[in-house]
PDB file of C-alpha atoms in Angstrom:
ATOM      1  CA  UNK A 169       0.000   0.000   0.000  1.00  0.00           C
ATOM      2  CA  UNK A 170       1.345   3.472  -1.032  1.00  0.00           C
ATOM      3  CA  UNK A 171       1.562   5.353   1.897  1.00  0.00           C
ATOM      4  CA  UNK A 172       4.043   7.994   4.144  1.00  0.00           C
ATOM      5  CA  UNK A 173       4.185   6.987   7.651  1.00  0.00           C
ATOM      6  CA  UNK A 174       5.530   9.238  10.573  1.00  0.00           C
ATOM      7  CA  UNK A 175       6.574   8.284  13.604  1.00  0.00           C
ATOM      8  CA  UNK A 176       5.647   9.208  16.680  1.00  0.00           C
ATOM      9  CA  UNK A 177       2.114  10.142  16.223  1.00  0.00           C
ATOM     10  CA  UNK A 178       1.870  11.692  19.242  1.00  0.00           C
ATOM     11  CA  UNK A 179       4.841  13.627  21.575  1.00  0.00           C
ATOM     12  CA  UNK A 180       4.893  15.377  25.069  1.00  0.00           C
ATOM     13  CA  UNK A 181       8.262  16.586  25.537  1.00  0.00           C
ATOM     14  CA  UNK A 182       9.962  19.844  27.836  1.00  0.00           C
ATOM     15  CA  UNK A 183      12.076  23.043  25.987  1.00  0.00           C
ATOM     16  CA  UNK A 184      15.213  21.920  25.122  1.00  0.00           C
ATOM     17  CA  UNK A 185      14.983  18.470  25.058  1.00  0.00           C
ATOM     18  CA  UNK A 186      16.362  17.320  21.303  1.00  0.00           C
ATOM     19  CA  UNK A 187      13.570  15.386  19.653  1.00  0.00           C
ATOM     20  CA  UNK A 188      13.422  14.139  15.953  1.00  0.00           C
ATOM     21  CA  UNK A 189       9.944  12.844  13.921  1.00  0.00           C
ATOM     22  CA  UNK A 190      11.026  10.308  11.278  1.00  0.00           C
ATOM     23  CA  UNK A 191       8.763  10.908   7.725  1.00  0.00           C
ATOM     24  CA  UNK A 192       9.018   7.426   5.308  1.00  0.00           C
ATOM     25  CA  UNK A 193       7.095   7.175   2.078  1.00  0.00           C
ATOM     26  CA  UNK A 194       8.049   4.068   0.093  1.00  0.00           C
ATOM     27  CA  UNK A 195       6.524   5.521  -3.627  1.00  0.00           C
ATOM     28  CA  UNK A 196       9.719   6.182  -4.597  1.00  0.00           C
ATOM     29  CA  UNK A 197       8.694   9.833  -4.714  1.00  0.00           C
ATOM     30  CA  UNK A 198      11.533  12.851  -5.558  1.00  0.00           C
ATOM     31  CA  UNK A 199       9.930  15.310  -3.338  1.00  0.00           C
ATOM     32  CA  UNK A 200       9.175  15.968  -0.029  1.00  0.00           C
ATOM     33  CA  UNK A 201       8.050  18.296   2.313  1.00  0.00           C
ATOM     34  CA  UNK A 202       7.560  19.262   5.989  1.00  0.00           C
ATOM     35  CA  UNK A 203       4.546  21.261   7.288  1.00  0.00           C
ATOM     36  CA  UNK A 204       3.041  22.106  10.493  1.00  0.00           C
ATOM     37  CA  UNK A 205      -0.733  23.118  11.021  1.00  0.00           C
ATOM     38  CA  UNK A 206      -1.816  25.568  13.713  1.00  0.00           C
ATOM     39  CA  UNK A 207      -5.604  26.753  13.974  1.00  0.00           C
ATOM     40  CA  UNK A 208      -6.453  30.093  12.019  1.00  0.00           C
ATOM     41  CA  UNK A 209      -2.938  29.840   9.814  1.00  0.00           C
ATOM     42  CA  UNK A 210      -3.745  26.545   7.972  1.00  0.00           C
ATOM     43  CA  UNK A 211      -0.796  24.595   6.426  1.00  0.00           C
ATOM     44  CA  UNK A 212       2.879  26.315   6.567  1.00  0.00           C
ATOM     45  CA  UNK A 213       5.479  24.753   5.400  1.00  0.00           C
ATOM     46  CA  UNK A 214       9.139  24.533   6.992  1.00  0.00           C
ATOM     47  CA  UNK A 215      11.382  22.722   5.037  1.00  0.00           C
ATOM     48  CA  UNK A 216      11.147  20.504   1.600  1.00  0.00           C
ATOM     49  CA  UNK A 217      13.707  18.413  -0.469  1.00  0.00           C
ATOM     50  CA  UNK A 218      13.401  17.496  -4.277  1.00  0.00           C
ATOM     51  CA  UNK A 219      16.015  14.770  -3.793  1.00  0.00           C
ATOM     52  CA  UNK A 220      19.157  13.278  -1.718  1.00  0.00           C
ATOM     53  CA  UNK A 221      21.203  15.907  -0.161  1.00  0.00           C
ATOM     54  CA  UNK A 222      18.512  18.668  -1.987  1.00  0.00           C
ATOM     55  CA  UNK A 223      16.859  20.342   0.987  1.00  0.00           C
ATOM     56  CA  UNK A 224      15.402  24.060   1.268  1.00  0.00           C
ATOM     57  CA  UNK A 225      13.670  26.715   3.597  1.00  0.00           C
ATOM     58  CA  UNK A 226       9.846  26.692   2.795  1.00  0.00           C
ATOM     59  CA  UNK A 227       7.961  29.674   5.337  1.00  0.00           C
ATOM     60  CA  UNK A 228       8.535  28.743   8.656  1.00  0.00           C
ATOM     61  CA  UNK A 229      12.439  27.104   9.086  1.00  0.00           C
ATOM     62  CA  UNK A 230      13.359  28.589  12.321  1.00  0.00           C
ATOM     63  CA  UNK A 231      14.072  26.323  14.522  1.00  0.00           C
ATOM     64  CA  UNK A 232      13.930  23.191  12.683  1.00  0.00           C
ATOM     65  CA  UNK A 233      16.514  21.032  10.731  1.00  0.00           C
ATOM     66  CA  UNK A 234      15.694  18.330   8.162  1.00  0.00           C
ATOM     67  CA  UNK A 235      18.122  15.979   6.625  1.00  0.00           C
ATOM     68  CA  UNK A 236      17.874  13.630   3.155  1.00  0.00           C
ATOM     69  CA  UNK A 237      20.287  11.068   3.150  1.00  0.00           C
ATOM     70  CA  UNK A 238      17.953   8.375   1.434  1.00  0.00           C
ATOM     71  CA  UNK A 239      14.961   8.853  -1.018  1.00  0.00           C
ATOM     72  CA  UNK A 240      12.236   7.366   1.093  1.00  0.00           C
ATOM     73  CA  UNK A 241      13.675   9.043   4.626  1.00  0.00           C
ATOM     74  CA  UNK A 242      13.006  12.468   5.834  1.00  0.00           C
ATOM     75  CA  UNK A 243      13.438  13.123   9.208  1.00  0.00           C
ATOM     76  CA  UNK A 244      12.602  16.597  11.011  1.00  0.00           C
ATOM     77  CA  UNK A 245      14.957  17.496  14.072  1.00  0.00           C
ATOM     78  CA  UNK A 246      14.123  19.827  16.564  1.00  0.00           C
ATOM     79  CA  UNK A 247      17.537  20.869  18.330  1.00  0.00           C
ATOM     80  CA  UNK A 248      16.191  22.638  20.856  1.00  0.00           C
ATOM     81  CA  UNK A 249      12.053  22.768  20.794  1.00  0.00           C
ATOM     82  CA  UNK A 250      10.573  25.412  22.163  1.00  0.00           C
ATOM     83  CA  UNK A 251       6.240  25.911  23.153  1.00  0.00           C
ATOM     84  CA  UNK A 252       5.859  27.716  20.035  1.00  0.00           C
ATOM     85  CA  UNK A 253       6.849  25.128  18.629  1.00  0.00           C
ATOM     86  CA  UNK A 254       3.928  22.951  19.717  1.00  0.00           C
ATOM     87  CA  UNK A 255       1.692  22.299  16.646  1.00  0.00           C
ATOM     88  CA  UNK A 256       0.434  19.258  14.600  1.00  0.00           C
ATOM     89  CA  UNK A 257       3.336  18.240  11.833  1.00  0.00           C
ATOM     90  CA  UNK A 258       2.564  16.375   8.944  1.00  0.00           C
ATOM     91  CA  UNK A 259       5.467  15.490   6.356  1.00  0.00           C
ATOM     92  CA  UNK A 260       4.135  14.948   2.609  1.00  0.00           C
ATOM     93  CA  UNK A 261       5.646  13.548  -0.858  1.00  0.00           C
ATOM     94  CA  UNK A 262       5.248  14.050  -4.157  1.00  0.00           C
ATOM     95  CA  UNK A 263       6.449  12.622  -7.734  1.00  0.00           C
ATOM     96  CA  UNK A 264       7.970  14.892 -10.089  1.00  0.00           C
ATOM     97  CA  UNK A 265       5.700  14.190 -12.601  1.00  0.00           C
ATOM     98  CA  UNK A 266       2.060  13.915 -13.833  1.00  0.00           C
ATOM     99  CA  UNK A 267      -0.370  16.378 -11.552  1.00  0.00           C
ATOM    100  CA  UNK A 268       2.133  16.363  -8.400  1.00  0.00           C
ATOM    101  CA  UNK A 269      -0.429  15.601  -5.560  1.00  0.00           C
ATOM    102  CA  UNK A 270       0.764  15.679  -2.487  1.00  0.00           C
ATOM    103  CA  UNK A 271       0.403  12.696  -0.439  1.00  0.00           C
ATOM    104  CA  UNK A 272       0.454  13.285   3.445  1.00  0.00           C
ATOM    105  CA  UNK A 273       1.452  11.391   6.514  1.00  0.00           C
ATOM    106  CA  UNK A 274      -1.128  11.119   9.379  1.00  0.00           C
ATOM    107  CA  UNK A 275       0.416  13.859  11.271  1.00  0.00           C
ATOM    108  CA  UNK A 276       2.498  14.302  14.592  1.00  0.00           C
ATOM    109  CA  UNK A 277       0.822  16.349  17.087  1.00  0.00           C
ATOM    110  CA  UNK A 278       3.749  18.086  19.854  1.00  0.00           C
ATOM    111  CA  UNK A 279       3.568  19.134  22.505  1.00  0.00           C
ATOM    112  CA  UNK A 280       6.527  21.119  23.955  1.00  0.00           C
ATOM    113  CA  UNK A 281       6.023  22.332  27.620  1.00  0.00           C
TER     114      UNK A 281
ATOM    115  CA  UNK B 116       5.684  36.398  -2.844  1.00  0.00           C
ATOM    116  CA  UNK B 117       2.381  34.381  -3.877  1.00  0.00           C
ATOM    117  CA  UNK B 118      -0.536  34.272  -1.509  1.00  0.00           C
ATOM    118  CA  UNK B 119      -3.427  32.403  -1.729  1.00  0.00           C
ATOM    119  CA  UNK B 120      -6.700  33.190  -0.383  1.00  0.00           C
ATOM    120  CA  UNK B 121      -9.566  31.561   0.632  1.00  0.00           C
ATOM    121  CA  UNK B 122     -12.966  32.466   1.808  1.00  0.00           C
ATOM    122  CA  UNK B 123     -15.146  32.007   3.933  1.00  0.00           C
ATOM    123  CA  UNK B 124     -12.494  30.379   6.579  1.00  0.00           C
ATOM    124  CA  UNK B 125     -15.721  28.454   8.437  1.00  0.00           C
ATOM    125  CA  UNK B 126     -19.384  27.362   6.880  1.00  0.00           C
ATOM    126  CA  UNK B 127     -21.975  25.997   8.969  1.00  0.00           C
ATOM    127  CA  UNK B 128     -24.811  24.513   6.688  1.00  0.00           C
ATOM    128  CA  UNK B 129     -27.960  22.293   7.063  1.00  0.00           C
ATOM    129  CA  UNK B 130     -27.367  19.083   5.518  1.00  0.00           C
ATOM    130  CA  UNK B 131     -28.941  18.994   1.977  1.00  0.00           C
ATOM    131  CA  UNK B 132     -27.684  22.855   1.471  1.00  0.00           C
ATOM    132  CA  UNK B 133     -25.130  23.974  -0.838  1.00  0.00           C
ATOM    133  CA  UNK B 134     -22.228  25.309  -0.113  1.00  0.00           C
ATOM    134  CA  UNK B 135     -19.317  27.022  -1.623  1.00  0.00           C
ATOM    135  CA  UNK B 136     -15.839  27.822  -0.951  1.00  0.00           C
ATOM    136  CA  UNK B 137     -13.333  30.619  -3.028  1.00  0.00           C
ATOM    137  CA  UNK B 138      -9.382  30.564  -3.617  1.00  0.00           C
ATOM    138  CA  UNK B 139      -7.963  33.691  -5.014  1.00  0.00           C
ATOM    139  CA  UNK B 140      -4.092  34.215  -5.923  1.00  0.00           C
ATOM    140  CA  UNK B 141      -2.767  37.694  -6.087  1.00  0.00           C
ATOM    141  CA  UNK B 142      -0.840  35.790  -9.173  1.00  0.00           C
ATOM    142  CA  UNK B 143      -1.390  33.513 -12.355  1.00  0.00           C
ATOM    143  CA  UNK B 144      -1.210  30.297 -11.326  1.00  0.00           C
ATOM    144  CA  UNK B 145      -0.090  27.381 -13.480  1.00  0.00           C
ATOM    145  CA  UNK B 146      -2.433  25.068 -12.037  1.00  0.00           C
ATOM    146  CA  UNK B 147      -3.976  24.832  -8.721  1.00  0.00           C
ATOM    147  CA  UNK B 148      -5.044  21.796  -6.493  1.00  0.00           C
ATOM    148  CA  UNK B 149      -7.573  21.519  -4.106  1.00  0.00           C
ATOM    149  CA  UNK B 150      -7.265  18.984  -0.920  1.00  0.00           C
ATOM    150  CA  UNK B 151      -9.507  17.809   2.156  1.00  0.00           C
ATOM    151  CA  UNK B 152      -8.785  17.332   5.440  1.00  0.00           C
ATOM    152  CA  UNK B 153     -11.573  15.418   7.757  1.00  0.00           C
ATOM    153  CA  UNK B 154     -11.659  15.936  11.528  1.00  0.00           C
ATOM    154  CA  UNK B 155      -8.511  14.501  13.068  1.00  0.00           C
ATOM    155  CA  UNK B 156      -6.924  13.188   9.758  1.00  0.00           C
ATOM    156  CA  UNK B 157      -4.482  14.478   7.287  1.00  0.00           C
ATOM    157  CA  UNK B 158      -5.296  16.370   3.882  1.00  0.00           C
ATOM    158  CA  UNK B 159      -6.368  14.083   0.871  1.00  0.00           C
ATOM    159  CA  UNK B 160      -5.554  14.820  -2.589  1.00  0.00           C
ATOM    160  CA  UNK B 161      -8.997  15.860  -3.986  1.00  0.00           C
ATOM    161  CA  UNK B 162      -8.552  17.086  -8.003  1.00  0.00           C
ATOM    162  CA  UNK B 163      -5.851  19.465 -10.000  1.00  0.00           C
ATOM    163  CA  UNK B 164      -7.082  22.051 -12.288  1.00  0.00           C
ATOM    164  CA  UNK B 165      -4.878  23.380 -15.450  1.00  0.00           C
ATOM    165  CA  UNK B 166      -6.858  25.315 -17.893  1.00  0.00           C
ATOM    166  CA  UNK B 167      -8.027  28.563 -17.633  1.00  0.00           C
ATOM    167  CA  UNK B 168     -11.792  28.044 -17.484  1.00  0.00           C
ATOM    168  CA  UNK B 169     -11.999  23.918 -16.542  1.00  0.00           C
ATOM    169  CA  UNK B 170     -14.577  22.859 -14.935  1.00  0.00           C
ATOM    170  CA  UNK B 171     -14.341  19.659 -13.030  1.00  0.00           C
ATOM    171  CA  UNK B 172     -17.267  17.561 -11.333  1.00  0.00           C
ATOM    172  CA  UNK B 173     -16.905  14.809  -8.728  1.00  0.00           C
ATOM    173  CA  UNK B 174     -20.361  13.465  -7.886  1.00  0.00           C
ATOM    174  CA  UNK B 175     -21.624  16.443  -5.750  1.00  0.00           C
ATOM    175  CA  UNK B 176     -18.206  18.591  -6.368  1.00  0.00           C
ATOM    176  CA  UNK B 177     -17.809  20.941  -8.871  1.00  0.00           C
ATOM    177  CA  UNK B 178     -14.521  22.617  -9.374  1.00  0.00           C
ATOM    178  CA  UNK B 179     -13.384  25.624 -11.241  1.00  0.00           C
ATOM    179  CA  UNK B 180     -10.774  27.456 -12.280  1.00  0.00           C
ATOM    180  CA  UNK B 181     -10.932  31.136 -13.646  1.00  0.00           C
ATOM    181  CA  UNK B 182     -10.490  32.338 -17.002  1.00  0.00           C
ATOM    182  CA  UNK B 183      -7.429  34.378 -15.647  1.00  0.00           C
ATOM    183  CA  UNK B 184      -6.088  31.619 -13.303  1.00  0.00           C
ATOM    184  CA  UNK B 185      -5.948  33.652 -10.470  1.00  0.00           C
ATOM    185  CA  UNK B 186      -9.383  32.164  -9.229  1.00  0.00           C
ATOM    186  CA  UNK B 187     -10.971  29.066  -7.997  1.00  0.00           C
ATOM    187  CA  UNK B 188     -13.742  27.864  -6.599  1.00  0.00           C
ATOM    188  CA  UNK B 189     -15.287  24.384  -4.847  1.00  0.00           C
ATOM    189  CA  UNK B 190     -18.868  24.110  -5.095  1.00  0.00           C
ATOM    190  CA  UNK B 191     -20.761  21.033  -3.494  1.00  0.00           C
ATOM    191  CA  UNK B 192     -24.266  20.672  -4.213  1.00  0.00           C
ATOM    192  CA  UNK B 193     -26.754  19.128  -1.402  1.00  0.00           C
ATOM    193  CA  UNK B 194     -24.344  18.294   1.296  1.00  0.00           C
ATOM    194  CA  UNK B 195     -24.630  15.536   3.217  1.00  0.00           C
ATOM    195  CA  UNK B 196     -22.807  14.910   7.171  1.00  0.00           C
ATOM    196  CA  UNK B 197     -19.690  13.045   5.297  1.00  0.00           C
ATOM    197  CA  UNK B 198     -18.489  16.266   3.949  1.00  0.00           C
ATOM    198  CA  UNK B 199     -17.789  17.718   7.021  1.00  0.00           C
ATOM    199  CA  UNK B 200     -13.943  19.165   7.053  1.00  0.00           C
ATOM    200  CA  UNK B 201     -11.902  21.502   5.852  1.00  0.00           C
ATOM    201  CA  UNK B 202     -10.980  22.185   1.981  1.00  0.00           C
ATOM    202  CA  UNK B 203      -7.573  24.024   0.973  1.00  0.00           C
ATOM    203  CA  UNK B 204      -6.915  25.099  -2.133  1.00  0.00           C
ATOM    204  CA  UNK B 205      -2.929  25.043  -3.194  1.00  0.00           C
ATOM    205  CA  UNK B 206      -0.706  26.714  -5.792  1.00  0.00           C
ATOM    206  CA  UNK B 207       2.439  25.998  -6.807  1.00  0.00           C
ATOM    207  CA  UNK B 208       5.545  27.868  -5.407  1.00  0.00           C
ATOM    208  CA  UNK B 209       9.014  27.227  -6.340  1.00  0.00           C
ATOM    209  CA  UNK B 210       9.622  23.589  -7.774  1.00  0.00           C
ATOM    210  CA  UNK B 211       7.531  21.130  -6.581  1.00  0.00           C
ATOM    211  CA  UNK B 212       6.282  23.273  -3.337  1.00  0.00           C
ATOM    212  CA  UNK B 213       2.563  24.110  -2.863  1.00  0.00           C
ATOM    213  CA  UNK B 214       1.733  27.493  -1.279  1.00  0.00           C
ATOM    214  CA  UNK B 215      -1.819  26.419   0.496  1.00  0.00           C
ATOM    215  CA  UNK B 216      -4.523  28.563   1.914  1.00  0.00           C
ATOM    216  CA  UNK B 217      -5.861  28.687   5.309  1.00  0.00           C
ATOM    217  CA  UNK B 218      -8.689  26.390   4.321  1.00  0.00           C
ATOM    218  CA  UNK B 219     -12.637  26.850   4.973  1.00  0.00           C
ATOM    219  CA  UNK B 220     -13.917  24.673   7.431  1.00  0.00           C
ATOM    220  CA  UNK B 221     -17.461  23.202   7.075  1.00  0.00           C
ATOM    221  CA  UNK B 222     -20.054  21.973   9.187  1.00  0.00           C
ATOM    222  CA  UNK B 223     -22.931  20.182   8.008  1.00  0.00           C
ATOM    223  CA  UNK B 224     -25.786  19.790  10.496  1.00  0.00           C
ATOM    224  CA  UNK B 225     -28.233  16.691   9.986  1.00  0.00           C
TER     225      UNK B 225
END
C-alpha cells in the first residue's frame, strides 16, 4: 500500500529536550516536504527536499533542521524545541511528474512544555 | 511572494444545502489543487485544475478554475454529514512546493 508513515504520532516533551519525527514514504517519490498546522494559519510549510542531499527553507524554518540522506527518509529534528513550537506536523511527498499531488502522513501532534 | 486566499475560513450549513468555498491568488497560477482534510486526519488529494476556465465535477463537487487563473472555486451541491472538514486550495511555489490557503472549514448539520 502506497503510503508515508511518521513516527511518533503523538509527543509530550519539555524546551530543550532534542527530539526528531522520522517521515518514510516508500513511492519512490523525488519530493518531499515538511509542514506544520496551527488553527487560524492553515498549512505552513518549513522545510522541503526534491532529492538526496537537496533540501530548502519553505515559510517557517526557524528552529527546525531536516536531513535527506535516502529517497524514502526524511526526518525533522528539533535541536532545541521550544512551546511555540507545539503544533500538529505532517510530512508529505510528491512525484515529479504527472499532476504532483501531495500525499500526506497522518500527522504528529507536539507538545513542547 | 504568492498568496493564496480563501474564503469564507468556516461554513456551517444544514445538511442537503449547498455550499461554496473561493481561492484567489494575487498571481497567475499554473495550475492549482484543491485537498480535504476530515476531523482529526491528514489532507487528501482531492482534483488538479490546469486550464483557464476547466470545470471539473466529482459526484456532488464541482470545481473551477478562472479564465485568468488567479481564481478558484469548490462548489458542493446538497451536502450531506460526510463532507464535514476543511478544503484548501494550493498553488504551486518554487519547484515542486505548494503554497496552500488557510482552508474553509465546514459543518454540516443533519
Amino acid at each position: 500500500e502506497a503510503q508515508v508513515t511518521q513516527n511518533p504520532r503523538y509527543l509530550i516533551t519539555v524546551t530543550g529536550k532534542k527530539l526528531t519525527v522520522t517521515c518514510s514514504q516508500n513511492m519512490n517519490h523525488e519530493y518531499m516536504s515538511w509542514y506544520r498546522q496551527d488553527p487560524g494559519l492553515g498549512l505552513r510549510q518549513i522545510y522541503y527536499s526534491m532529492n538526496v542531499e537537496v533540501t530548502d527553507k519553505g515559510d517557517v524554518p526557524e528552529g527546525y533542521k531536516v536531513s535527506r540522506k535516502e529517497k524514502r527518509n526524511f526526518p525533522l529534528i528539533l535541536e532545541s524545541p521550544s512551546p511555540n513550537q507545539t503544533s500538529l506536523y505532517f510530512c508529505a511527498s510528491s512525484g515529479t511528474s504527472g499532476s504532483h499531488e501531495q500525499f500526506f502522513g497522518p500527522g504528529t501532534r507536539l507538545t513542547v512544555l | 511572494g504568492q498568496q493564496v486566499m480563501q474564503i469564507p475560513q468556516y461554513q456551517h450549513v444544514q445538511e442537503g444545502e449547498d455550499f461554496t468555498t473561493y481561492c484567489n491568488s494575487s498571481t497567475t497560477l499554473s495550475n492549482i489543487q484543491w485537498y480535504k482534510q476530515r476531523p482529526g486526519g491528514h489532507p487528501v488529494f482531492l482534483i488538479q485544475l490546469v486550464k483557464s476556465g476547466e470545470v471539473k465535477k466529482q459526484k456532488r463537487l464541482t470545481f473551477q478554475f478562472g479564465e485568468a487563473k488567479k481564481n478558484s472555486s469548490l462548489h458542493i451541491t446538497a451536502t450531506q454529514t460526510t463532507d464535514v472538514g476543511t478544503y484548501f486550495c494550493a498553488g504551486p511555489n518554487s519547484g515542486y512546493a505548494l503554497n496552500f490557503g488557510k482552508g474553509t472549514s465546514l459543518l454540516v448539520t443533519p
